[in-house]
Amino acid sequence: MGFTKDQLLDRLKELQINFVCYDHPVVLTVEAQAKYVGHLGGLLSKNLLLKDKKHRYYVVSALANTNVDLKVLSQRLGLGKGGLRMAPEESLQEILQVPLGCVTPFALINESAGTVSFLLDQGFKSQECCFFHPLSNDATISLGSSGLEKFLTSLGRKPAYVDLEATPLVGKDNPPDLADFVPSGVPALSDSAEKAPPIQPPVVTQAPENVKSTSAGKASIKAKVQSGTTEKPKSTVNPLIEATDVEKVIEEIFAKFASAVQSENKQEEIETSLFDGVRKRITTDLQMQMMSFKNAAYSQGFQAGVEAVRIAMKNMSFRS
């Protein structure tokens, strides 16, 4: 079992690290966190758990306004353009031992995160007030970069700052500048975590036709049946699974955005570089937001299912 918030705070006190902990309602985004601590004048952070194709993991802690281009970062690590992606929620729980919305440098205190690489935005260097979650997103810790460095050193990690917005040329004569940050090993996951299937939405084979709402609030379905006719087999691709493919949805958003802007500016040809610039600036933030919404929806659906089973069992016990 991983460290709790209180255990982390006790460890920081043992290390004689100066910090202040602010309690607040649960938050899932930097914007929501800013409502409670943004007025205090510190530097807000966005923290990502990334995964490469060889199942190696990376925690990236960046300033809230730092643009983190995953394709560029992947190349700088020597992983190719598509070598990094956002890690799924189960990885947060198994490796960092934190729930959704709680990625933080402090999660590196857990033994299960021993092989996770850590990239820290150079914008935090020499700052006196930096904000991070203390393993829980119902609180925020404020501490100086020197305190964070002391914490990392206590874990046997050498604090190193990275310019996350740099775009150095990577090629035959220019080796990846962040290759040293690639982990030498992968986390040892438990058997249950390795064998557990990913959460998938229910399979929808065909949308119901002629759905009418009744006064009781339930839906009545009238199926259309035609004798003597044949239908072409419908696509077996689950539309719900397609809708939860974060990268594909974001690509579709950009495509529609570009088309809409171009249609509104028929007299002027919009530079492709403009769209590329917008895409570069907001892709990672969109991925974070959509991953949070997706995982939160799965969690809510799971909880609703558990509650439905609980009520059904309770009703059964009454009848017996």
Tab-separated table of C-alpha atoms in Angstrom, residues 59-164:
chain	number	residue	atom	x	y	z
A	59	VAL	CA	6.267	11.750	-14.536
A	60	VAL	CA	6.433	15.220	-16.078
A	61	SER	CA	5.871	18.191	-13.772
A	62	ALA	CA	5.464	21.425	-15.706
A	63	LEU	CA	4.315	24.942	-15.028
A	64	ALA	CA	0.607	25.302	-15.760
A	65	ASN	CA	1.329	27.526	-18.783
A	66	THR	CA	4.202	25.457	-20.188
A	67	ASN	CA	3.445	23.834	-23.528
A	68	VAL	CA	4.397	20.153	-23.409
A	69	ASP	CA	4.406	18.707	-26.932
A	70	LEU	CA	4.422	14.925	-26.485
A	71	LYS	CA	5.714	14.310	-30.010
A	72	VAL	CA	8.681	16.625	-29.496
A	73	LEU	CA	9.345	15.242	-26.012
A	74	SER	CA	9.200	11.703	-27.378
A	75	GLN	CA	11.836	12.545	-30.013
A	76	ARG	CA	14.051	14.239	-27.437
A	77	LEU	CA	13.936	11.043	-25.358
A	78	GLY	CA	14.903	9.000	-28.420
A	79	LEU	CA	11.527	7.252	-28.659
A	80	GLY	CA	10.443	8.523	-32.077
A	81	LYS	CA	7.505	10.841	-32.759
A	82	GLY	CA	4.758	8.603	-31.379
A	83	GLY	CA	6.625	6.949	-28.550
A	84	LEU	CA	4.799	8.617	-25.644
A	85	ARG	CA	1.183	8.713	-24.599
A	86	MET	CA	-0.874	9.457	-21.507
A	87	ALA	CA	-0.858	6.507	-19.107
A	88	PRO	CA	-4.254	4.968	-18.241
A	89	GLU	CA	-5.887	5.429	-14.841
A	90	GLU	CA	-4.998	1.942	-13.672
A	91	SER	CA	-1.310	2.840	-14.050
A	92	LEU	CA	-1.767	5.788	-11.696
A	93	GLN	CA	-3.163	3.477	-9.049
A	94	GLU	CA	-0.709	0.614	-9.556
A	95	ILE	CA	2.527	2.544	-10.089
A	96	LEU	CA	2.119	5.925	-8.400
A	97	GLN	CA	-0.427	4.632	-5.849
A	98	VAL	CA	-2.631	7.696	-6.391
A	99	PRO	CA	-6.136	8.121	-7.837
A	100	LEU	CA	-7.180	10.156	-10.852
A	101	GLY	CA	-6.190	13.817	-10.671
A	102	CYS	CA	-3.421	13.268	-8.116
A	103	VAL	CA	-0.249	12.891	-10.205
A	104	THR	CA	2.528	14.652	-8.304
A	105	PRO	CA	6.307	14.489	-7.776
A	106	PHE	CA	5.543	13.356	-4.226
A	107	ALA	CA	4.141	10.066	-5.583
A	108	LEU	CA	7.742	9.099	-6.357
A	109	ILE	CA	8.051	8.303	-2.636
A	110	ASN	CA	6.240	5.021	-3.251
A	111	GLU	CA	8.432	1.989	-3.867
A	112	SER	CA	6.328	0.998	-6.881
A	113	ALA	CA	7.491	4.213	-8.624
A	114	GLY	CA	11.179	3.389	-8.229
A	115	THR	CA	11.792	2.941	-11.964
A	116	VAL	CA	9.671	5.916	-13.054
A	117	SER	CA	11.648	8.720	-14.684
A	118	PHE	CA	11.034	12.302	-13.561
A	119	LEU	CA	11.246	15.433	-15.720
A	120	LEU	CA	10.897	18.752	-13.887
A	121	ASP	CA	10.180	22.008	-15.713
A	122	GLN	CA	13.099	24.426	-15.474
A	123	GLY	CA	10.540	27.134	-14.697
A	124	PHE	CA	10.404	25.840	-11.116
A	125	LYS	CA	14.111	26.379	-10.540
A	126	SER	CA	14.965	28.792	-7.705
A	127	GLN	CA	11.285	29.537	-7.038
A	128	GLU	CA	10.036	30.039	-3.494
A	129	CYS	CA	6.395	28.979	-3.890
A	130	CYS	CA	5.426	25.998	-6.052
A	131	PHE	CA	2.087	24.181	-5.822
A	132	PHE	CA	1.680	20.390	-5.973
A	133	HIS	CA	-0.899	17.908	-4.676
A	134	PRO	CA	0.236	15.876	-1.630
A	135	LEU	CA	-0.914	12.467	-3.045
A	136	SER	CA	-4.506	13.675	-2.810
A	137	ASN	CA	-6.396	16.246	-4.858
A	138	ASP	CA	-8.327	17.620	-1.896
A	139	ALA	CA	-5.260	19.586	-0.780
A	140	THR	CA	-2.330	21.534	-2.217
A	141	ILE	CA	1.206	21.854	-0.856
A	142	SER	CA	3.188	25.048	-1.263
A	143	LEU	CA	6.969	24.756	-1.021
A	144	GLY	CA	10.115	26.180	-2.556
A	145	SER	CA	12.100	24.436	-5.269
A	146	SER	CA	14.897	23.872	-2.742
A	147	GLY	CA	12.456	21.902	-0.600
A	148	LEU	CA	11.403	19.800	-3.575
A	149	GLU	CA	15.053	19.172	-4.423
A	150	LYS	CA	15.696	18.048	-0.838
A	151	PHE	CA	12.734	15.672	-1.057
A	152	LEU	CA	13.971	14.167	-4.335
A	153	THR	CA	17.493	13.787	-2.934
A	154	SER	CA	16.072	11.864	0.040
A	155	LEU	CA	14.687	9.342	-2.474
A	156	GLY	CA	18.101	8.895	-4.082
A	157	ARG	CA	17.106	10.977	-7.105
A	158	LYS	CA	19.276	13.745	-8.494
A	159	PRO	CA	17.128	16.818	-9.118
A	160	ALA	CA	17.381	17.868	-12.774
A	161	TYR	CA	15.494	20.619	-14.558
A	162	VAL	CA	14.429	20.407	-18.196
A	163	ASP	CA	13.405	23.028	-20.736
A	164	LEU	CA	10.166	21.322	-21.770
